[in-house]
Amino acid sequence: MQPSIGDSFGAFLAKVPAHVPSAILARVAAACVEINDLVQAGALADVIGSAQTDNVQGEVQQKLDILSNDAILNTCRGEPSLGGLCSEEHETFYVGAPGGKYLLLFDPLDGSSNIDVNVSIGTIFSILERPCPASALTTADFLQPGTAQVAAGYVIYGPQTILVLSVGDGVHMFTLDVRAKSFVCTRRNVKIVPDTQEFAINMSNMRHWDAPVRRYVDECLLGSAGIRQKDFNMRWIASMVTEVHRLLTRGGVFMYPWDARHPEKPGRLRLLYEANPMSFLIEAAGGRSINGYNRMLEIRPTALHERVSVMLGAKNEIERLSAYHATAAKPNPLARM
């Protein structure tokens, strides 16, 4: 079931099939309205700056990280259909309602290092079915491949606040009406064009990349003078929500690859809270997502905070990157995944 332009988010949820966790999605949307209020208040509400604490990743938490995490927990935890929650900011999972059928995984505030410079930031979320709702909740319940997601999306807080969602039948965008505190459908069935002349990557790390990524970027930089026979533009914002929103809006490729500084680590982005939900959206819009060697959504997680290399976006460009990795002379550790 797809929304009509002008439908409220609530009206859309009233029309979705029974297997879609509409009550949880409604609560996530409500929590994100609260987070938007905090973001907009900014320094006036003393919510900008470091909280002087570290999260489970060893990263310094911003005040808004903690407040956003609390907003989602407080709004969603009481939902009877929600059996458990897992946050990027917390070491282990939170137990939800006994017998709850679904699991919610989320990054409460992606891109929070950009808060002080007023770059768009966002909330990313993913919903899974619980393997056995009658049993005690365990870590293993959350360790499902991305193909098991029943819904995924994000909310981007910027000049407009927009909720982007897929329940498996396309990608739809709902813009926040700040006066009514309600999301309204403004784009439906979003598609990513298969070709592009724009890519996003942190070029300062180029010397550390694996050979297939260097090859791809070198060819893009040569532009019309090289084998690609067209010129490319490069973008980099360092906020995954913002990067992916640009892809869904005007196409492109986003890459955050493995690099040799930490060869034992497969990447920097979190599989469960960032890579899987974003890959679900990208594929629903006709794009592709890989870790280099494998389809992202088919990777089976081994830990709650597992990290991965990410390359996603325009179908033909990601297939080119995949082919370059498949023929690499010296595959990196990702080839074993």
Short mmCIF file of C-alpha atoms in Angstrom, two decimals:
data_model
loop_
_atom_site.label_atom_id
_atom_site.label_comp_id
_atom_site.label_asym_id
_atom_site.label_seq_id
_atom_site.Cartn_x
_atom_site.Cartn_y
_atom_site.Cartn_z
CA MET A 1 0.00 0.00 0.00
CA GLN A 2 1.45 3.36 -1.04
CA PRO A 3 0.50 6.76 0.34
CA SER A 4 -1.06 9.55 -1.66
CA ILE A 5 0.55 12.98 -1.77
CA GLY A 6 -0.94 14.97 1.10
CA ASP A 7 -1.72 11.92 3.26
CA SER A 8 -0.77 12.32 6.89
CA PHE A 9 1.59 9.69 8.26
CA GLY A 10 -1.23 8.44 10.46
CA ALA A 11 -3.55 8.08 7.46
CA PHE A 12 -0.88 6.11 5.62
CA LEU A 13 -0.34 3.78 8.59
CA ALA A 14 -4.09 3.15 8.78
CA LYS A 15 -3.93 1.70 5.26
CA VAL A 16 -0.87 -0.55 5.52
CA PRO A 17 -1.19 -4.37 5.67
CA ALA A 18 -1.49 -6.10 9.04
CA HIS A 19 2.10 -7.38 8.99
CA VAL A 20 3.47 -3.81 9.04
CA PRO A 21 4.19 -2.68 12.64
CA SER A 22 2.18 0.52 12.32
CA ALA A 23 1.89 1.19 16.05
CA ILE A 24 5.68 1.13 16.45
CA LEU A 25 6.17 3.36 13.41
CA ALA A 26 3.68 5.85 14.84
CA ARG A 27 5.64 5.97 18.09
CA VAL A 28 8.97 6.38 16.28
CA ALA A 29 7.50 9.30 14.35
CA ALA A 30 6.23 10.88 17.58
CA ALA A 31 9.66 10.51 19.19
CA CYS A 32 11.28 12.16 16.17
CA VAL A 33 8.91 15.13 16.45
CA GLU A 34 10.19 15.51 20.02
CA ILE A 35 13.80 15.22 18.84
CA ASN A 36 13.14 17.83 16.17
CA ASP A 37 11.94 20.23 18.87
CA LEU A 38 15.18 19.67 20.78
CA VAL A 39 17.32 20.17 17.68
CA GLN A 40 15.49 23.38 16.75
CA ALA A 41 15.82 24.77 20.27
CA GLY A 42 19.58 24.16 20.18
CA ALA A 43 21.66 26.46 22.34
CA LEU A 44 18.54 28.20 23.64
CA ALA A 45 17.69 24.99 25.51
CA ASP A 46 21.33 24.23 26.43
CA VAL A 47 21.30 20.97 24.44
CA ILE A 48 24.38 21.71 22.31
CA GLY A 49 27.81 20.42 23.26
CA SER A 50 29.48 17.42 24.81
CA ALA A 51 27.83 15.44 27.57
CA GLN A 52 31.32 14.56 28.89
CA THR A 53 30.56 10.83 28.55
CA ASP A 54 31.50 8.10 26.08
CA ASN A 55 29.13 5.64 24.41
CA VAL A 56 29.75 1.91 23.94
CA GLN A 57 31.75 2.71 20.79
CA GLY A 58 34.19 4.82 22.82
CA GLU A 59 32.92 7.99 21.13
CA VAL A 60 32.26 11.20 23.04
CA GLN A 61 28.51 11.63 23.43
CA GLN A 62 26.80 14.90 22.66
CA LYS A 63 23.98 16.10 24.88
CA LEU A 64 21.58 15.60 21.98
CA ASP A 65 22.74 11.98 21.58
CA ILE A 66 21.53 11.19 25.08
CA LEU A 67 18.34 13.25 24.86
CA SER A 68 17.43 11.69 21.51
CA ASN A 69 18.08 8.19 22.85
CA ASP A 70 15.83 8.92 25.84
CA ALA A 71 13.09 10.33 23.61
CA ILE A 72 12.90 7.12 21.58
CA LEU A 73 13.05 4.87 24.62
CA ASN A 74 10.42 6.80 26.57
CA THR A 75 8.05 7.01 23.61
CA CYS A 76 8.42 3.50 22.21
CA ARG A 77 9.19 1.20 25.12
CA GLY A 78 5.58 0.93 26.31
CA GLU A 79 4.23 -0.26 22.95
CA PRO A 80 2.69 -3.75 23.50
CA SER A 81 3.89 -5.08 20.14
CA LEU A 82 7.52 -4.10 20.81
CA GLY A 83 9.44 -6.91 22.48
CA GLY A 84 12.85 -5.26 22.59
CA LEU A 85 14.97 -2.28 21.57
CA CYS A 86 18.63 -1.84 20.77
CA SER A 87 20.45 1.49 20.44
CA GLU A 88 23.81 2.41 19.01
CA GLU A 89 24.38 4.37 22.22
CA HIS A 90 23.89 1.43 24.59
CA GLU A 91 26.05 -1.66 25.09
CA THR A 92 23.23 -4.19 25.27
CA PHE A 93 19.53 -4.38 24.43
CA TYR A 94 16.51 -3.03 26.31
CA VAL A 95 13.69 -5.44 27.15
CA GLY A 96 10.30 -4.36 25.85
CA ALA A 97 6.79 -5.73 26.32
CA PRO A 98 6.43 -9.44 27.22
CA GLY A 99 5.42 -11.34 24.11
CA GLY A 100 6.05 -8.34 21.85
CA LYS A 101 6.38 -9.48 18.26
CA TYR A 102 8.84 -6.88 16.98
CA LEU A 103 12.31 -5.46 17.67
CA LEU A 104 13.39 -1.84 17.14
CA LEU A 105 17.02 -0.99 16.39
CA PHE A 106 18.07 2.64 16.10
CA ASP A 107 20.78 5.25 15.89
CA PRO A 108 19.12 8.08 17.83
CA LEU A 109 21.18 10.88 16.30
CA ASP A 110 23.41 10.10 13.33
CA GLY A 111 25.95 12.78 12.45
CA SER A 112 25.96 14.31 15.91
CA SER A 113 29.57 15.47 15.46
CA ASN A 114 28.09 18.03 13.05
CA ILE A 115 25.65 19.55 15.55
CA ASP A 116 27.82 22.55 16.41
CA VAL A 117 28.24 23.52 12.73
CA ASN A 118 24.49 23.25 12.03
CA VAL A 119 24.72 20.50 9.38
CA SER A 120 21.68 18.26 8.93
CA ILE A 121 21.57 15.27 11.30
CA GLY A 122 19.08 12.47 11.73
CA THR A 123 17.57 9.42 13.39
CA ILE A 124 17.90 6.00 11.70
CA PHE A 125 15.68 3.03 12.59
CA SER A 126 15.05 -0.58 11.64
CA ILE A 127 12.29 -3.01 12.65
CA LEU A 128 12.65 -6.80 12.76
CA GLU A 129 10.29 -9.59 13.68
CA ARG A 130 11.25 -11.38 16.87
CA PRO A 131 12.11 -15.04 16.14
CA CYS A 132 10.23 -16.42 19.14
CA PRO A 133 8.12 -13.85 21.04
CA ALA A 134 7.21 -16.37 23.75
CA SER A 135 10.86 -16.90 24.75
CA ALA A 136 13.14 -14.69 26.83
CA LEU A 137 14.75 -11.91 24.80
CA THR A 138 18.38 -12.58 23.86
CA THR A 139 21.13 -10.87 21.86
CA ALA A 140 20.72 -13.51 19.16
CA ASP A 141 17.19 -12.25 18.46
CA PHE A 142 18.67 -9.02 17.08
CA LEU A 143 21.40 -10.67 14.97
CA GLN A 144 19.35 -11.06 11.81
CA PRO A 145 20.44 -10.19 8.26
CA GLY A 146 19.07 -7.05 6.69
CA THR A 147 16.78 -9.07 4.45
CA ALA A 148 14.71 -9.82 7.58
CA GLN A 149 13.76 -6.16 8.12
CA VAL A 150 10.03 -5.48 7.90
CA ALA A 151 10.48 -1.69 7.89
CA ALA A 152 13.33 0.80 7.95
CA GLY A 153 13.80 4.51 7.63
CA TYR A 154 15.25 7.72 8.93
CA VAL A 155 14.24 11.23 9.90
CA ILE A 156 16.49 14.05 8.72
CA TYR A 157 16.49 17.27 10.76
CA GLY A 158 17.45 20.17 8.50
CA PRO A 159 15.84 23.10 6.70
CA GLN A 160 12.92 20.70 6.45
CA THR A 161 12.37 17.74 8.76
CA ILE A 162 11.55 14.71 6.62
CA LEU A 163 10.66 11.13 7.54
CA VAL A 164 11.79 8.63 4.88
CA LEU A 165 10.32 5.13 5.13
CA SER A 166 10.07 1.80 3.38
CA VAL A 167 7.93 -1.13 4.46
CA GLY A 168 9.21 -3.13 1.50
CA ASP A 169 7.07 -1.75 -1.33
CA GLY A 170 8.89 1.46 -2.19
CA VAL A 171 10.35 4.50 -0.47
CA HIS A 172 8.15 7.39 0.63
CA MET A 173 8.91 10.80 2.13
CA PHE A 174 6.82 12.63 4.73
CA THR A 175 7.60 16.26 5.58
CA LEU A 176 6.94 17.55 9.09
CA ASP A 177 4.23 20.18 9.41
CA VAL A 178 5.78 21.91 12.41
CA ARG A 179 2.55 23.69 13.36
CA ALA A 180 0.47 20.51 13.42
CA LYS A 181 3.43 18.37 14.60
CA SER A 182 2.43 15.82 11.98
CA PHE A 183 4.25 14.29 9.00
CA VAL A 184 2.60 14.67 5.57
CA CYS A 185 3.45 12.70 2.41
CA THR A 186 5.30 14.92 -0.07
CA ARG A 187 7.02 12.30 -2.26
CA ARG A 188 6.08 8.70 -3.01
CA ASN A 189 7.75 5.75 -4.67
CA VAL A 190 11.16 7.44 -4.78
CA LYS A 191 13.64 5.90 -7.25
CA ILE A 192 17.42 6.21 -7.63
CA VAL A 193 18.57 6.52 -11.24
CA PRO A 194 20.97 3.67 -12.18
CA ASP A 195 23.75 5.97 -13.42
CA THR A 196 25.32 9.03 -11.85
CA GLN A 197 28.09 11.60 -12.11
CA GLU A 198 28.35 12.23 -8.37
CA PHE A 199 30.07 10.30 -5.60
CA ALA A 200 30.65 10.89 -1.90
CA ILE A 201 33.74 9.70 -0.05
CA ASN A 202 36.29 11.12 2.41
CA MET A 203 39.23 11.72 0.06
CA SER A 204 41.61 12.42 2.95
CA ASN A 205 41.74 8.65 3.57
CA MET A 206 42.59 7.74 -0.03
CA ARG A 207 46.09 6.47 0.76
CA HIS A 208 44.59 3.88 3.13
CA TRP A 209 41.96 2.43 0.78
CA ASP A 210 41.92 -1.00 -0.78
CA ALA A 211 42.94 -1.20 -4.46
CA PRO A 212 39.40 -1.64 -5.92
CA VAL A 213 38.17 1.56 -4.23
CA ARG A 214 41.23 3.53 -5.33
CA ARG A 215 40.72 2.27 -8.88
CA TYR A 216 37.09 3.35 -8.92
CA VAL A 217 37.78 6.82 -7.50
CA ASP A 218 40.82 7.36 -9.75
CA GLU A 219 38.64 6.66 -12.77
CA CYS A 220 36.00 9.09 -11.55
CA LEU A 221 38.63 11.79 -11.01
CA LEU A 222 39.98 11.36 -14.56
CA GLY A 223 36.47 12.15 -15.76
CA SER A 224 35.94 12.70 -19.47
CA ALA A 225 39.67 12.26 -20.10
CA GLY A 226 39.59 8.68 -18.76
CA ILE A 227 37.76 5.43 -19.43
CA ARG A 228 34.53 6.69 -17.83
CA GLN A 229 34.15 9.33 -20.55
CA LYS A 230 32.24 11.68 -18.26
CA ASP A 231 33.08 14.12 -15.49
CA PHE A 232 32.12 13.49 -11.86
CA ASN A 233 31.42 15.76 -8.91
CA MET A 234 32.45 14.77 -5.38
CA ARG A 235 30.56 15.42 -2.15
CA TRP A 236 31.32 14.69 1.51
CA ILE A 237 29.29 15.80 4.53
CA ALA A 238 30.26 13.16 7.15
CA SER A 239 26.62 12.58 8.11
CA MET A 240 25.23 9.33 6.69
CA VAL A 241 21.63 10.48 6.92
CA THR A 242 22.44 13.58 4.86
CA GLU A 243 24.51 11.62 2.33
CA VAL A 244 21.77 9.03 1.80
CA HIS A 245 19.07 11.69 1.61
CA ARG A 246 20.99 13.33 -1.21
CA LEU A 247 21.17 9.97 -3.04
CA LEU A 248 17.44 9.45 -2.74
CA THR A 249 16.78 13.03 -3.86
CA ARG A 250 19.14 13.33 -6.84
CA GLY A 251 21.12 10.10 -7.18
CA GLY A 252 24.78 9.29 -6.61
CA VAL A 253 27.07 6.92 -4.73
CA PHE A 254 28.13 6.95 -1.06
CA MET A 255 31.24 5.08 0.08
CA TYR A 256 32.73 4.55 3.53
CA PRO A 257 35.17 1.72 2.75
CA TRP A 258 37.51 -0.47 4.72
CA ASP A 259 40.96 1.07 5.09
CA ALA A 260 44.40 -0.15 6.08
CA ARG A 261 44.75 1.92 9.26
CA HIS A 262 42.83 -0.78 11.13
CA PRO A 263 43.15 -3.82 8.84
CA GLU A 264 41.53 -6.15 11.37
CA LYS A 265 38.32 -4.10 11.35
CA PRO A 266 35.88 -4.57 8.46
CA GLY A 267 34.72 -0.95 8.47
CA ARG A 268 33.47 2.03 10.47
CA LEU A 269 29.68 2.13 10.11
CA ARG A 270 27.39 -0.02 12.25
CA LEU A 271 25.69 -2.87 10.42
CA LEU A 272 22.52 -3.02 12.52
CA TYR A 273 21.89 0.68 13.15
CA GLU A 274 23.18 2.34 9.97
CA ALA A 275 24.16 0.04 7.09
CA ASN A 276 21.17 -2.32 7.16
CA PRO A 277 18.34 0.23 7.39
CA MET A 278 19.95 2.50 4.80
CA SER A 279 20.59 -0.45 2.48
CA PHE A 280 16.95 -1.51 2.85
CA LEU A 281 15.88 1.95 1.69
CA ILE A 282 18.40 2.12 -1.15
CA GLU A 283 17.38 -1.28 -2.55
CA ALA A 284 13.69 -0.42 -2.22
CA ALA A 285 14.44 2.64 -4.37
CA GLY A 286 16.16 0.57 -7.05
CA GLY A 287 19.76 1.06 -5.92
CA ARG A 288 22.35 -1.39 -4.62
CA SER A 289 24.40 -1.73 -1.42
CA ILE A 290 27.51 -3.83 -0.76
CA ASN A 291 30.43 -4.07 1.64
CA GLY A 292 32.69 -4.49 -1.38
CA TYR A 293 32.39 -8.22 -1.82
CA ASN A 294 28.90 -9.02 -0.58
CA ARG A 295 25.35 -7.69 -0.72
CA MET A 296 24.92 -5.74 2.51
CA LEU A 297 21.48 -7.12 3.36
CA GLU A 298 22.74 -10.71 3.23
CA ILE A 299 25.50 -10.26 5.82
CA ARG A 300 24.65 -12.16 8.99
CA PRO A 301 25.57 -10.07 12.05
CA THR A 302 27.75 -11.58 14.77
CA ALA A 303 27.55 -8.77 17.35
CA LEU A 304 25.21 -5.91 18.27
CA HIS A 305 27.76 -3.24 17.41
CA GLU A 306 29.44 -4.90 14.43
CA ARG A 307 30.93 -2.51 11.89
CA VAL A 308 31.10 -2.82 8.12
CA SER A 309 32.43 -1.20 4.99
CA VAL A 310 29.62 0.50 3.05
CA MET A 311 29.17 1.30 -0.65
CA LEU A 312 25.65 2.14 -1.78
CA GLY A 313 23.65 4.09 -4.32
CA ALA A 314 23.23 4.04 -8.10
CA LYS A 315 22.84 0.47 -9.35
CA ASN A 316 25.33 0.53 -12.22
CA GLU A 317 28.05 2.25 -10.19
CA ILE A 318 27.76 -0.19 -7.29
CA GLU A 319 27.85 -3.11 -9.72
CA ARG A 320 31.08 -1.66 -11.14
CA LEU A 321 32.55 -1.43 -7.63
CA SER A 322 31.46 -5.01 -6.95
CA ALA A 323 33.18 -6.21 -10.13
CA TYR A 324 36.40 -4.40 -9.19
CA HIS A 325 36.39 -6.11 -5.80
CA ALA A 326 35.66 -9.52 -7.34
CA THR A 327 38.77 -9.29 -9.53
CA ALA A 328 41.07 -7.78 -6.88
CA ALA A 329 44.49 -9.43 -6.73
CA LYS A 330 44.84 -9.09 -2.95
CA PRO A 331 41.43 -9.17 -1.29
CA ASN A 332 41.18 -7.58 2.14
CA PRO A 333 39.57 -9.32 5.15
CA LEU A 334 36.09 -8.44 3.87
CA ALA A 335 36.44 -11.12 1.21
CA ARG A 336 35.98 -13.74 3.93
CA MET A 337 32.62 -12.36 5.04
#
